[in-house]
Structure formats: structure tokens, C-alpha cells
CSV table of C-alpha atoms and ligand atoms in Angstrom, one decimal:
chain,number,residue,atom,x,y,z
E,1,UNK,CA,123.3,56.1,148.4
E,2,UNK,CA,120.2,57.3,147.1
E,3,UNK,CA,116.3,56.3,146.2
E,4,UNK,CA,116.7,56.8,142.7
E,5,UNK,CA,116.6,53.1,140.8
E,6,UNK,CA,115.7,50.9,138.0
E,7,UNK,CA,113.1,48.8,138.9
E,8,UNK,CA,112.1,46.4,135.9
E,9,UNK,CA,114.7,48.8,134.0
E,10,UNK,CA,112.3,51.9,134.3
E,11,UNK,CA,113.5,54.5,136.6
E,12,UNK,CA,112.4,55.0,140.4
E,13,UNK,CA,112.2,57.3,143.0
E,14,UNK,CA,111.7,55.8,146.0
E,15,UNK,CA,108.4,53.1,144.8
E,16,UNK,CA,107.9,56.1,141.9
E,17,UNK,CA,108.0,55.9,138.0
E,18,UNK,CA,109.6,59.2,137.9
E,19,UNK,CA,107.8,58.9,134.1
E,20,UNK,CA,104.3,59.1,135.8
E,21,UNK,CA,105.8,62.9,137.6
E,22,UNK,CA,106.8,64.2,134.1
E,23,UNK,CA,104.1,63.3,132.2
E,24,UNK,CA,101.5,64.4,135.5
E,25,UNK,CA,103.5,67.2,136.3
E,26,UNK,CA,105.5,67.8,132.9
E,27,UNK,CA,109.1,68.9,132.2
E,28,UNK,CA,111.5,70.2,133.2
E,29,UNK,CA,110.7,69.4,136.7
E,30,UNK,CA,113.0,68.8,139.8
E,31,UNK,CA,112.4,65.4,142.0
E,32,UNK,CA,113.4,65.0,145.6
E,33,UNK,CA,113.2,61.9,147.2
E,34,UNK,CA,112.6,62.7,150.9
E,35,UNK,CA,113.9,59.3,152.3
E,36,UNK,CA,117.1,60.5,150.7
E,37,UNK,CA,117.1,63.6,152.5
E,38,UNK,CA,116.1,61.7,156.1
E,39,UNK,CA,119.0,58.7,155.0
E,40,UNK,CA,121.6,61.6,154.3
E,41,UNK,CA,120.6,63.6,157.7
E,42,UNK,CA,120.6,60.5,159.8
E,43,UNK,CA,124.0,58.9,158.6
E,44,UNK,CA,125.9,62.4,159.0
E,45,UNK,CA,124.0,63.3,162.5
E,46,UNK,CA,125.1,59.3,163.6
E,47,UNK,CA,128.4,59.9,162.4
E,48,UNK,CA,129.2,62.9,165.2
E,49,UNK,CA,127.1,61.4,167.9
E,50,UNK,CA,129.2,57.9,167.3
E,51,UNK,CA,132.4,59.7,166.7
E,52,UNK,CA,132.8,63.1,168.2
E,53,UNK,CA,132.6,62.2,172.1
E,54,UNK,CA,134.4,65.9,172.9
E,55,UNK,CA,131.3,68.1,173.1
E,56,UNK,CA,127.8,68.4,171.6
E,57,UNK,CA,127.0,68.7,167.4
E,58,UNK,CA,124.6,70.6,166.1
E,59,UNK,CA,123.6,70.2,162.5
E,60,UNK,CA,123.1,73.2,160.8
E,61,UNK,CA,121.7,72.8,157.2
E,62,UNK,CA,123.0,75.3,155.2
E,63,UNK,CA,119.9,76.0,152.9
E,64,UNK,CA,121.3,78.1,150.4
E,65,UNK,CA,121.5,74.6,148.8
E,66,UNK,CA,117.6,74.1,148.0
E,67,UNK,CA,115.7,76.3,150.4
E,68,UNK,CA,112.4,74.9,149.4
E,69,UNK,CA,109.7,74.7,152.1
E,70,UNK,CA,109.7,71.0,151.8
E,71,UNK,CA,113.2,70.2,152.1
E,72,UNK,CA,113.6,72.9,155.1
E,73,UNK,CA,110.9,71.4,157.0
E,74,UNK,CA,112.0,67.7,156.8
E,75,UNK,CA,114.9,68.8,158.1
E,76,UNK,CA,113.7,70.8,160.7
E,77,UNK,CA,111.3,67.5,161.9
E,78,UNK,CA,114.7,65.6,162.3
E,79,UNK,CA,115.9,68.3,164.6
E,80,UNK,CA,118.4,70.3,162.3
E,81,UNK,CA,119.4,73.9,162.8
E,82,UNK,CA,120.3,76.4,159.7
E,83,UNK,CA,122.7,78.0,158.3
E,84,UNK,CA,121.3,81.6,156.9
E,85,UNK,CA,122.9,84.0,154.5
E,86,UNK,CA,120.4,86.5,154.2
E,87,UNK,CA,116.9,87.6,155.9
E,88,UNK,CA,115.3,85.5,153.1
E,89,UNK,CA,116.9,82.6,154.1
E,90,UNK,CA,116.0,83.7,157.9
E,91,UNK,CA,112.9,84.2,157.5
E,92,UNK,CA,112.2,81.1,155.1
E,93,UNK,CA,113.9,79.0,158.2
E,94,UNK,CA,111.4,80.3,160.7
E,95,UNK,CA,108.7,79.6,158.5
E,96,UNK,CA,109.2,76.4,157.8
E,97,UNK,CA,109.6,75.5,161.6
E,98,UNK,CA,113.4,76.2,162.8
E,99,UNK,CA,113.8,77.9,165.8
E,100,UNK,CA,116.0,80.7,166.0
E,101,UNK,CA,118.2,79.3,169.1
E,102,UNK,CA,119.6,76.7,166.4
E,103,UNK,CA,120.2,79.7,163.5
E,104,UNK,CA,123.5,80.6,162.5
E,105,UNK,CA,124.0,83.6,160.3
E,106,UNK,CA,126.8,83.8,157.5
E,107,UNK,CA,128.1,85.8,155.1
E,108,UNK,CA,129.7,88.8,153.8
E,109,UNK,CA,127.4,91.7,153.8
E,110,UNK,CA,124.6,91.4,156.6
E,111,UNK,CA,122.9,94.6,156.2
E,112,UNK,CA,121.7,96.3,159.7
E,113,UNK,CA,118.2,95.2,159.0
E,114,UNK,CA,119.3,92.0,158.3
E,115,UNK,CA,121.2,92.0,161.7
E,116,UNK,CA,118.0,93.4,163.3
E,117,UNK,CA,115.7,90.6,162.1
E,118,UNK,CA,118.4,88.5,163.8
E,119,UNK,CA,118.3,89.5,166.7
E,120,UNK,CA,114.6,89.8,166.7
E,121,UNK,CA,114.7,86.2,166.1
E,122,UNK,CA,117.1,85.3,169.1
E,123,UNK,CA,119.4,83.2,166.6
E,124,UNK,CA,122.1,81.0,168.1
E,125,UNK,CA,125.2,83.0,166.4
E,126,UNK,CA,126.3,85.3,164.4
E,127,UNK,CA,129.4,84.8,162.4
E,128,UNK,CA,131.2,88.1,161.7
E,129,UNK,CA,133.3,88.2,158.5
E,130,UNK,CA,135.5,91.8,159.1
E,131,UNK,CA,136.2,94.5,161.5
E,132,UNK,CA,133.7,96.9,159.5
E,133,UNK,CA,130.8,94.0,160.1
E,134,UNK,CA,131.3,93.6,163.9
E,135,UNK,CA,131.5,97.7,164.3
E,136,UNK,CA,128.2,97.4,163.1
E,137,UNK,CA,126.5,94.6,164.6
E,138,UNK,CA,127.9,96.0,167.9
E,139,UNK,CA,126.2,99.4,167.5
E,140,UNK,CA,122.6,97.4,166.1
E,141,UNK,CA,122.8,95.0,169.5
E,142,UNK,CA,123.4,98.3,171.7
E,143,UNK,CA,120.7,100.4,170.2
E,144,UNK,CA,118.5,97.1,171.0
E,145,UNK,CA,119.5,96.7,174.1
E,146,UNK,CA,120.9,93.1,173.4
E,147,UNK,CA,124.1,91.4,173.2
E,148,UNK,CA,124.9,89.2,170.6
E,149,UNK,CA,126.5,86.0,170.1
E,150,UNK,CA,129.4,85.6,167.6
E,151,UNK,CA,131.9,84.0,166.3
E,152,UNK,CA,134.8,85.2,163.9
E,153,UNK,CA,134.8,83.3,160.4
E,154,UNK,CA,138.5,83.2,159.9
E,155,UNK,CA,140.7,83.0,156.7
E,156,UNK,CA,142.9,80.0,157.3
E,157,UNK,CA,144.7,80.5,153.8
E,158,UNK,CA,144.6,76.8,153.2
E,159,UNK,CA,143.7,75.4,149.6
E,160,UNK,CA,140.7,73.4,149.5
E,161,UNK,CA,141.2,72.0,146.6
E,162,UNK,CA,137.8,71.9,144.9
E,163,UNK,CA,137.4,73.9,142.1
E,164,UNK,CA,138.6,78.2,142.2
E,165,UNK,CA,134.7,79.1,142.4
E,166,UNK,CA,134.0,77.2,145.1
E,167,UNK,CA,136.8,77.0,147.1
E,168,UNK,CA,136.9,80.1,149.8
E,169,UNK,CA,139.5,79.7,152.6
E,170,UNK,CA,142.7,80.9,150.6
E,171,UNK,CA,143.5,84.7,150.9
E,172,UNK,CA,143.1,85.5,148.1
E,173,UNK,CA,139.1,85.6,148.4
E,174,UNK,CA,136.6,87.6,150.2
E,175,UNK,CA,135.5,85.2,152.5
E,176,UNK,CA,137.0,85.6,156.6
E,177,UNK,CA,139.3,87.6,158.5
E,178,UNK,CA,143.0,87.7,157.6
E,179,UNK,CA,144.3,84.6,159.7
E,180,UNK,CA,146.6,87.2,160.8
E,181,UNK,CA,144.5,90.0,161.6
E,182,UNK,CA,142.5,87.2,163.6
E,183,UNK,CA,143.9,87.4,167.2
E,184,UNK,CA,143.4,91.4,167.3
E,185,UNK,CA,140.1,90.9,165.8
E,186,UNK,CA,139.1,88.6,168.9
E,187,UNK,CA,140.7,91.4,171.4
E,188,UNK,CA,138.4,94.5,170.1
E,189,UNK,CA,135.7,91.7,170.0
E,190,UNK,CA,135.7,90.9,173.6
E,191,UNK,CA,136.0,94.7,174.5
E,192,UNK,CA,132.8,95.3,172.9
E,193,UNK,CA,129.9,95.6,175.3
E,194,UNK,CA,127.2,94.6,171.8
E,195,UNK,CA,128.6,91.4,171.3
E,196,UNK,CA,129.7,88.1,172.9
E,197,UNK,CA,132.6,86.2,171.4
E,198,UNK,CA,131.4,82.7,172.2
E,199,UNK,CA,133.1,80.5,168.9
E,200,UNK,CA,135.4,80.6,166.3
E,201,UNK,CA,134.2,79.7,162.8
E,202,UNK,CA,135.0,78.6,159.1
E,203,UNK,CA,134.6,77.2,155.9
E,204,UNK,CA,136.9,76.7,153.4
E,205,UNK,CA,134.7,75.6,150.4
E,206,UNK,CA,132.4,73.0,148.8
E,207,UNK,CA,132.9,69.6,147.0
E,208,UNK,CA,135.9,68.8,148.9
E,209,UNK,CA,136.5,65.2,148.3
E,210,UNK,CA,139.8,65.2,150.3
E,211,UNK,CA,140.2,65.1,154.3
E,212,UNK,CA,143.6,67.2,154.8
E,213,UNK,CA,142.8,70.3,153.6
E,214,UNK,CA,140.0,70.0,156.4
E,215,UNK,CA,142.8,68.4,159.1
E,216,UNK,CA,145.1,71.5,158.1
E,217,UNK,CA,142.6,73.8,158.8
E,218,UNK,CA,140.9,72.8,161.6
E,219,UNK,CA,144.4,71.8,163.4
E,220,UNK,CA,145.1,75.7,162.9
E,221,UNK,CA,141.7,76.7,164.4
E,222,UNK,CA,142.6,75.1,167.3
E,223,UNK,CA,145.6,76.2,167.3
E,224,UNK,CA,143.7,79.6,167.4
E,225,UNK,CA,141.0,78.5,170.1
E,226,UNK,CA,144.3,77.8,172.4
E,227,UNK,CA,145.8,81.3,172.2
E,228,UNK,CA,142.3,83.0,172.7
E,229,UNK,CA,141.9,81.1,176.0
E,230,UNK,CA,145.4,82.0,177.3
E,231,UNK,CA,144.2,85.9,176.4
E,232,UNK,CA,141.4,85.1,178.6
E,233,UNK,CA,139.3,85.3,175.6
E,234,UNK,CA,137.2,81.6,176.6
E,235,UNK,CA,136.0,79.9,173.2
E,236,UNK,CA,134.3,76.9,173.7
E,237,UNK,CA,132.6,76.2,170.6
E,238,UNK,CA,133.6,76.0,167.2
E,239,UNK,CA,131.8,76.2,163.7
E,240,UNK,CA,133.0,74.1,161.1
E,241,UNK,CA,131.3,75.2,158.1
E,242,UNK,CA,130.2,72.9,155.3
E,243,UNK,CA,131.9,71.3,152.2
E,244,UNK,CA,132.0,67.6,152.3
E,245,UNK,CA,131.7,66.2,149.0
E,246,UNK,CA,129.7,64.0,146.9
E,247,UNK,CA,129.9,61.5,143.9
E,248,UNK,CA,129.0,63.2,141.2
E,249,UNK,CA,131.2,61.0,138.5
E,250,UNK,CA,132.6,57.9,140.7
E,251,UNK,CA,134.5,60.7,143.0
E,252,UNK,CA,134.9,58.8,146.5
E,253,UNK,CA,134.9,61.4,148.6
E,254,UNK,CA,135.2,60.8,152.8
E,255,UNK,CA,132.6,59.2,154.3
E,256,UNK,CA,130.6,61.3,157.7
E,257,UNK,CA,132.2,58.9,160.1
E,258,UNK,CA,135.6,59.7,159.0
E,259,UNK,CA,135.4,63.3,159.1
E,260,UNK,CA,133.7,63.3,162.5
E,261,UNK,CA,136.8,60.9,163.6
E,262,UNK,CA,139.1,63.2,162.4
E,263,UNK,CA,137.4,66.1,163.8
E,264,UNK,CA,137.7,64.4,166.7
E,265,UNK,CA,141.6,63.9,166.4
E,266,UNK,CA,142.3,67.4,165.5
E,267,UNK,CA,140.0,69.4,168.2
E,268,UNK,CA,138.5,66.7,170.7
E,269,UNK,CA,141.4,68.0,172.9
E,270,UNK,CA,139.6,70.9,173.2
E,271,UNK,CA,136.4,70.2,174.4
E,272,UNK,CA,134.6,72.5,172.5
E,273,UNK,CA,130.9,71.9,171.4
E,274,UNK,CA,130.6,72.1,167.5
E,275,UNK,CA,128.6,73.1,164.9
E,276,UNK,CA,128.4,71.9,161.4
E,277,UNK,CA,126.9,73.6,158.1
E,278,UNK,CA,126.5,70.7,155.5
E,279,UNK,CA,124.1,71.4,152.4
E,280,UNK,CA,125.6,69.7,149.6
E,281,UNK,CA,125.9,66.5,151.1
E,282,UNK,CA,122.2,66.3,152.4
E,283,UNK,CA,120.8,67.3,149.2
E,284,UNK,CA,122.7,66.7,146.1
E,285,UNK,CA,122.0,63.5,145.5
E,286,UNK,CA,118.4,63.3,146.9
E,287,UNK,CA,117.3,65.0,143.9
E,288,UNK,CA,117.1,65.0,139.7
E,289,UNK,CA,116.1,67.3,136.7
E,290,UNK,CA,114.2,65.4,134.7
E,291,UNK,CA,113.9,66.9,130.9
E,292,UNK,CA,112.6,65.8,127.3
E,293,UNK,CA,114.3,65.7,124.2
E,294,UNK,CA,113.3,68.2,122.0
E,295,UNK,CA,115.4,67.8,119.0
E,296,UNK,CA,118.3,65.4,118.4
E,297,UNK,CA,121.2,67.1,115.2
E,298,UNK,CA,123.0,66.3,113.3
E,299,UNK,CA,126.7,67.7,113.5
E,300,UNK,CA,129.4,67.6,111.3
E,301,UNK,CA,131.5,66.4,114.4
E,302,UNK,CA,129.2,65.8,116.8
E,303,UNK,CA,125.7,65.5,117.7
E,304,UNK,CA,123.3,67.7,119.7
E,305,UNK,CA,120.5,66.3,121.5
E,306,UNK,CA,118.6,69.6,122.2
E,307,UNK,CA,116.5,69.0,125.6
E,308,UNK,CA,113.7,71.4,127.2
E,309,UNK,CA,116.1,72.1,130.7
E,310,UNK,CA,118.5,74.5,129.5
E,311,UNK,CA,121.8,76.8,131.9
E,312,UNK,CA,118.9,78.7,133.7
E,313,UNK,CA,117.7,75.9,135.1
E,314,UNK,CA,120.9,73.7,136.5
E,315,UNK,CA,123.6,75.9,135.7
E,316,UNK,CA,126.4,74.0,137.6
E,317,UNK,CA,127.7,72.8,134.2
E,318,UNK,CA,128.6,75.6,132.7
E,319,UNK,CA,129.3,77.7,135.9
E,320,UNK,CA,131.6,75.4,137.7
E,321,UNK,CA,132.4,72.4,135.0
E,322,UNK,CA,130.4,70.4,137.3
E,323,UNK,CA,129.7,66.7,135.8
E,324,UNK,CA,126.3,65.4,136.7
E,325,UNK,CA,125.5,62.0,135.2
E,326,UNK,CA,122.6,62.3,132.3
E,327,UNK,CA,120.7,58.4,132.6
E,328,UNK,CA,117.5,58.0,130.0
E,329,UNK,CA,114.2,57.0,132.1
E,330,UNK,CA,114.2,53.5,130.0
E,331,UNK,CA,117.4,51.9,131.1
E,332,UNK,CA,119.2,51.1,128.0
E,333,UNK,CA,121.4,47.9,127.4
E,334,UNK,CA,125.2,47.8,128.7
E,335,UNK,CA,125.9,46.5,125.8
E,336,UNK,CA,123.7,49.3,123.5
E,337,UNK,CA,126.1,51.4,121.3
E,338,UNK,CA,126.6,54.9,123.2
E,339,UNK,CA,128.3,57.7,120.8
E,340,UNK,CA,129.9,61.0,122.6
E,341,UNK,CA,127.0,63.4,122.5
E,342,UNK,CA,126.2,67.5,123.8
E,343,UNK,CA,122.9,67.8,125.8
E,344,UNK,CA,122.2,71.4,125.2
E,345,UNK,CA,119.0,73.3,125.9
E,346,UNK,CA,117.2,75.8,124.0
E,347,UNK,CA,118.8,78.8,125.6
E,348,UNK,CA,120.7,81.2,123.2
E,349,UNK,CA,124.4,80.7,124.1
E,350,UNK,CA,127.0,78.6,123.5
E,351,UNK,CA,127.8,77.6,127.9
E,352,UNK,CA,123.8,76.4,127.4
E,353,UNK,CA,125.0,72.9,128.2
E,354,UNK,CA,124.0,70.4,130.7
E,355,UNK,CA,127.4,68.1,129.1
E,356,UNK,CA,129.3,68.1,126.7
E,357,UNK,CA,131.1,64.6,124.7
E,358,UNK,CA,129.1,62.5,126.6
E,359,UNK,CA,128.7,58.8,125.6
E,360,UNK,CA,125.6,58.4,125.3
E,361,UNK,CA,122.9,55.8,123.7
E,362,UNK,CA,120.8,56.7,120.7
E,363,UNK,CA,117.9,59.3,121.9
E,364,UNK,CA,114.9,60.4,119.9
E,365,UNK,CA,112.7,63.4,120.2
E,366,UNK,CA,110.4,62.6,123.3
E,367,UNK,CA,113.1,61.0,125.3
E,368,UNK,CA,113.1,61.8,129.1
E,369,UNK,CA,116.0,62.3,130.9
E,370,UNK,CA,117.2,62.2,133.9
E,371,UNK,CA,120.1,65.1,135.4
E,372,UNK,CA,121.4,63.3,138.5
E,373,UNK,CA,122.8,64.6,141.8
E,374,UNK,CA,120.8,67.6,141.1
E,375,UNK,CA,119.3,68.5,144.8
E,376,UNK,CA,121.8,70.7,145.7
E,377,UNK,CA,122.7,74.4,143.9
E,378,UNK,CA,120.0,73.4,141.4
E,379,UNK,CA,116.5,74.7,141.7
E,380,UNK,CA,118.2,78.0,143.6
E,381,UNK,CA,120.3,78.8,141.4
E,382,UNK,CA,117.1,78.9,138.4
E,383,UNK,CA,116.5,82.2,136.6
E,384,UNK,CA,114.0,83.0,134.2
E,385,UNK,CA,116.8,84.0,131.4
E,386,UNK,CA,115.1,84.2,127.9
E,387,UNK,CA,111.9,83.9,129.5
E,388,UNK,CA,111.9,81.0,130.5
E,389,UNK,CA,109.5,80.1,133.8
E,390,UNK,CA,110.8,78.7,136.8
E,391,UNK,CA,110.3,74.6,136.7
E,392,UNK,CA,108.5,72.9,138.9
E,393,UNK,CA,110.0,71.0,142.3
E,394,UNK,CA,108.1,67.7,143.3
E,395,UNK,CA,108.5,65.7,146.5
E,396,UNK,CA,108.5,62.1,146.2
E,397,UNK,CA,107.5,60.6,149.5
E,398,UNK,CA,107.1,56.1,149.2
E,399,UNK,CA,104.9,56.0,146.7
E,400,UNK,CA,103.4,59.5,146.9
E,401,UNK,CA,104.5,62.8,145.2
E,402,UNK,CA,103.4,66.5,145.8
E,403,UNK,CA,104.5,69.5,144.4
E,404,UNK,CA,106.2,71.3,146.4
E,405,UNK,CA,106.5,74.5,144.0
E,406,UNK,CA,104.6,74.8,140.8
E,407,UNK,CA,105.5,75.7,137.5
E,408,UNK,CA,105.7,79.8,137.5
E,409,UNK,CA,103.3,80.8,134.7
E,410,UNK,CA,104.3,82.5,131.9
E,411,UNK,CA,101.3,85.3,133.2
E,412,UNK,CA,102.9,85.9,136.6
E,413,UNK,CA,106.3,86.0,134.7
E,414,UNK,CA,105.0,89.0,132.7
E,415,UNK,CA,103.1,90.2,135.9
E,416,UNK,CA,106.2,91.0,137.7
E,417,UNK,CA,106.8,94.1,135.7
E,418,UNK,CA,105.0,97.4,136.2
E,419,UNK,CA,105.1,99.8,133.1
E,420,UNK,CA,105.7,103.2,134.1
E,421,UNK,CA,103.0,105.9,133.8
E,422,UNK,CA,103.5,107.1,130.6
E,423,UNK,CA,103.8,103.9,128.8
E,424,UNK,CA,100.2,102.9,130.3
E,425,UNK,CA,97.6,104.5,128.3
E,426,UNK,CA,97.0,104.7,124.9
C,1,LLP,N1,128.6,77.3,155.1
C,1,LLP,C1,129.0,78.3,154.4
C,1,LLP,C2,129.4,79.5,155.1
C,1,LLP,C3,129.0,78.3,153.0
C,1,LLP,O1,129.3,79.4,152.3
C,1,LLP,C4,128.5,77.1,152.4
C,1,LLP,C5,128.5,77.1,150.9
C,1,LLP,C6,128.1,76.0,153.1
C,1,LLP,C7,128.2,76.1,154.5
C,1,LLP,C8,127.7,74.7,152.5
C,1,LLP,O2,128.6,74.1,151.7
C,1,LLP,P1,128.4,72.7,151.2
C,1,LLP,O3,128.3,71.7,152.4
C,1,LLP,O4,127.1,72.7,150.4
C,1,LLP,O5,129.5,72.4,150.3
C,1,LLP,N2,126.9,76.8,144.0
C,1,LLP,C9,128.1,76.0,144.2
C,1,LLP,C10,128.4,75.8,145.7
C,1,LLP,C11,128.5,77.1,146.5
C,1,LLP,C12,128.7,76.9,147.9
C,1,LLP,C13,128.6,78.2,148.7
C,1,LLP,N3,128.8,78.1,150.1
C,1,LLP,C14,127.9,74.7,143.5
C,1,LLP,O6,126.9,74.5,142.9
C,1,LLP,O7,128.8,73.9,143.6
């Protein structure tokens, strides 16, 4: 569910005409409807105190998603923790009012400052990713005089199936500790004197719109837990990473309630507290792009209706094949022709597409847009490619707005660069 409707067949969001933000704020711009953002916190945090009775939950927004100020800080008013993947996102969680006791810290290749600043900021957990990783976080803790708190993200080699980008638990990708490298991993963790093993952690990728890849997993993690307690090795947390899916294109992926049940099924038994990284599923749908038509052509097969968003701005399309539905701001009759259409933007190459054969009804230059489901992975993953400045973000809040980042100007575009000495004078 979301707060983005027709009302008197103009387009809402929340007690918005999202054509007042484009033509006040221009376009492209991104919209986030904050009561979407509360809705989607409150029905997934409901779901695990309702349905997982085995231990505590924490909610740990993983804000690679849309790490604006804004979004971070609602969250963080509701009580949510973070999920972190780099000092950026660290220090961006701090700022915009998490504590560190409810950070967690993923990924790869935490770099030795980047475990520092950690540490500095007395996060909850660290979750360790290889044996080269923990080697150094175990000699950063000791030359602080600290221990600290981690949890192994392990490789469960179970298909996700979501699509090969985004899926991560198989072998076959980067992400974890060989499942069966795991239980050593755990023994030179607990003979460390730098770090703590307190959990056991994963996540096996995004979009999932299926529960047993999920049950198969986590049923081996505790599987896992159980073998680490008999070594003496006392886990009693575990973190479940993200994933859950959303509709994107009538998808009906699990409701919160039924994952938190079946969490419940596969690891109440052991008692453990839990903590959970969702980012898609609060955000995604709490925001859109909204864009204008620039040009509509003429094909020989096809038409092109040429729109001022292009790849750099919402690059899910072409990156992942991702579907995200494309509505006009007027809502046009169910019975109005609609002919199979590209909506491409102005960038020069041909994966500049937001979709491609899409039905759609007859557009004219000046035409807004609206790109839906386009919270999550949208305004973070924005580059400036051909020169193009970073769109603005907009909060709708009732019947309020604000900006919550403006348009980059093409002057502090330019400004960024520094031309060496010798290209200065003359
Ligand atoms: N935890 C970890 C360790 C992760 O790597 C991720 C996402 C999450 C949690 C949150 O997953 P979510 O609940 O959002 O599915 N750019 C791609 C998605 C990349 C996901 C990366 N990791 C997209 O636009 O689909």
C-alpha cells in the first residue's frame, strides 16, 4: 500500500497534486511520501512483535536504499537502527540521529579507518565477511584497547531466486564465508582476544518474492547456531539481513507477518534475539520520479516518447530489467487506446530506458510522468553521466512538501573539478 492516488483523476501524494511539486520544484524530481515510509515501518516492526515471540527484533534500515537525511531521520523517530556499508553511510546515520548501539556494519571491504570510525561510534555489531577481514578488525580493536562485537555473514549457497545481480547467497559470489569454511571461522573467532563472536549473520539477496529460499536458509543458520553452542561457542542472536520484496508489476510477494511467522518456525527454537536489515521494502514504494515529455517519435516500428529522467537518474531498468510502472499525472480513460511505447531519456545510449514496449496512452510534449516504486535504489544510485545534475528529492508530508535535497547546479557540477596548475593561467 502506498499514498500515491488519483483523486478527481489527478495524481496524489498523500493530500498532494504531485503536478503542483513539478511545476514548483521542476523535473525530474523524486517524491517521497513520508506516511508511506511510517505505514511500511509500522506494519513490518508489528509483524515481529506480533509474530516472533522467541527473542527481541531490532529493525535495522539498510540505507543504502535512499540514504537521504529525510528518510534516515523518520526512521530513526520510529526507533529503527541501520544497516551501514561504509563510513559515509555511518556517519550519515549518526547525523541524522541513530545511535551507534543500534548500528550494524556490512560489507565486503571495511577499510581500517572505516573499522576505527566504528568503533569510535560504539556500533552494535560488526558483521565480518572473511578470515582476512576479521585478522584485521582484531588487530584495529586491540591497538584501541576495545573488543568488538561480531557476527560472521555466512555463504549459505542457497538460490534466492531474484534476479543474478541481486541475488548474493550462492557461492558463486563474493558475498560471506564459505558455508564450509564457517565453523573454523567461528573457532579462530572466539580465540581472538579483539573480537567478540556474539551472532551469526546473512543475506542472500533482494526482491525476493518467495519464502523458501528464506526457510532454506535460515533452517541452515540454525542449524549452524546449534553446533556453535555445542563448541561452546554461545550465539544468541542472529542477523537476517534484508530482501523481502515488493510489487513492482502485480508481483505478490510475502507479506511481514508471514515472514516473521516463519522466522518464527524455523529459529524460534532457539531463542535467539534477531535483527533485521529491510531497505527495499520500506522505501520502494514510498517514492516516484516524476519526469516530462520532451519529445514523442515517430518509429518505423515503434515509438519513442523521449522524457527529461534518463539511466543516470533511475537506472534499475537497464541495470537489473527491473519493471517500474510509468502512470501519466492526468489519469487517462480505461478504455483510452494505449499503443506499446519506449520511454527513453536524453542520455546517449541505447540501455537509456526507463521501459521498453510499454502500452501506453497517447502522450504529447509537456506530459508529466510518473516512475513508480521508485524510493528504493533510485536517487542513490543517480550519477551525473553526460552532465547531467543530480535531480532534486522532495518530501511530501499531508499536505506539505519540502525539499529535502535540491537540484545540484550545473555551477557546482563544474565546481567540482580543479584544473591543474599549468592549465590555470593564460
Ligand atoms: N543487508 C545487506 C547486507 C544488503 O547487502 C542489502 C542489499 C540489504 C540488507 C537490503 O536489501 P533489501 O531489503 O533492500 O532487498 N540496487 C539493487 C539492490 C541491491 C541490494 C544490495 N544489498 C536494486 O535496485 O534492485
Amino acid at each position: 500500500m502506498n499514498h500515491f492516488e488519483y483523486r478527481r483523476n489527478l495524481l496524489h501524494a498523500e493530500d498532494i497534486p504531485v503536478s503542483r511539486i513539478a511545476k514548483e520544484v521542476g523535473t525530474p524530481v523524486y517524491v517521497y511520501a513520508e506516511a508511506t515510509l511510517r505505514r511500511h515501518y509500522e506494519v513490518f516492526s508489528k509483524a515481529f512483535a506480533s509474530h516472533y515471540t522467541a527473542g527481541r527484533a531490532s529493525i535495522c534500515y539498510a540505507m543504502k536504499a535512499n540514504s537521504n537525511q529525510a528518510v534516515i531521520a523518520t526512521f530513526a523517530r520510529l526507533g529503527a537502527g541501520a544497516d551501514v556499508v561504509s563510513e559515509g553511510e555511518l556517519r550519515r546515520a549518526l547525523a541524522a540521529g541513530i545511535p551507534g548501539e543500534r548500528i550494524v556494519f556490512s560489507g565486503v571491504g571495511k577499510t581500517r579507518r572505516e573499522m576505527a570510525a566504528a568503533l569510535d561510534a560504539g556500533i552494535a555489531q560488526f558483521n565480518i565477511e572473511s578470515l582476512p577481514e576479521l585478522e584485521q578488525l582484531n588487530e584495529v580493536a586491540l591497538a584501541m584497547g576495545r573488543r568488538a562485537r561480531i557476527s560472521l555473514r555466512v555463504n549459505p549457497d542457497v538460490d534466492a531466486r531474484t534476479h543474478a545481480k541481486i541475488a548474493t547467497g550462492k557461492k558463486e559470489n563474493k558475498f560471506g564465508i564459505a558455508w564450509s569454511h564457517s565453523l573454523d571461522a567461528y573457532r579462530r573467532a572466539a580465540a581472538m582476544e579483539g573480537v567478540e563472536p556474539v551472532s551469526v549473520d546473512l543475506h542472500i539477496g533482494s526482491q525476493l518474492t518467495d519464502l523458501e529460499p528464506f526457510r532454506l536458509a535460515f533452517t541452515k543458520i540454525g542449524g549452524l547456531i546449534e553446533t556453535l553452542r555445542d563448541e561452546g561457542i554461545d550465539i544468541r542472536h542472529v542477523d537476517l539481513g534484508g530482501g523481502l520484496g515488493i510489487p513492482y508489476a502485480g508481483e505478490e510477494p510475502p507479506h511481514p507477518d508471514d515472514y516473521a511467522r516463519m522466522i518464527q518456525q524455523t529459529l524460534g527454537h532457539l531463542g535467539c534475539d534477531i535483527t533485521l536489515e529491510p531497505g527495499r521494502l520500506l522505501v520502494g514504494n514510498a517514492g516516484i520520479l516524476l519526469t516530462t515529455v520532451i519529445y514523442v517519435k515517430e518509429g518505423e516500428d515503434k515509438d519513442f516518447v523521449i522524457v527529461d529522467a534518463a539511466m543516470n537518474d533511475l537506472i534499475r531498468p537497464t541495470l537489473y530489467e527491473a519493471h517500474h510502472e510509468i502512470v501519466p499525472l492526468w489519469r487517462a480513460e480505461d478504455t483510452a487506446p494505449r499503443r506499446p511505447v519506449d520511454i527513453v531519456g536524453p542520455v546517449c545510449e541505447t540501455g537509456d530506458y526507463l521501459a521498453v514496449n510499454r502500452p501506453m496512452p497517447k502522450l504529447s510534449a509537456g506530459d508529466i510522468l510518473a516512475v513508480c516504486s521508485a524510493g528504493a535504489y533510485g536517487a542513490v544510485l543517480s550519477s551525473t553521466y553526460n552532465s547531467r545534475p543530480l535531480v532534486p528529492e522532495v518530501m511530501v508530508r499531508g499536505g506539505h512538501y519540502a525539499v529535502i535535497r535540491p537540484r545540484q547546479s550545473i555551477e557546482d557540477l563544474i565546481a567540482m573539478d580543479v584544473l591543474p596548475p599549468w592549465l590555470k593561467s593564460g
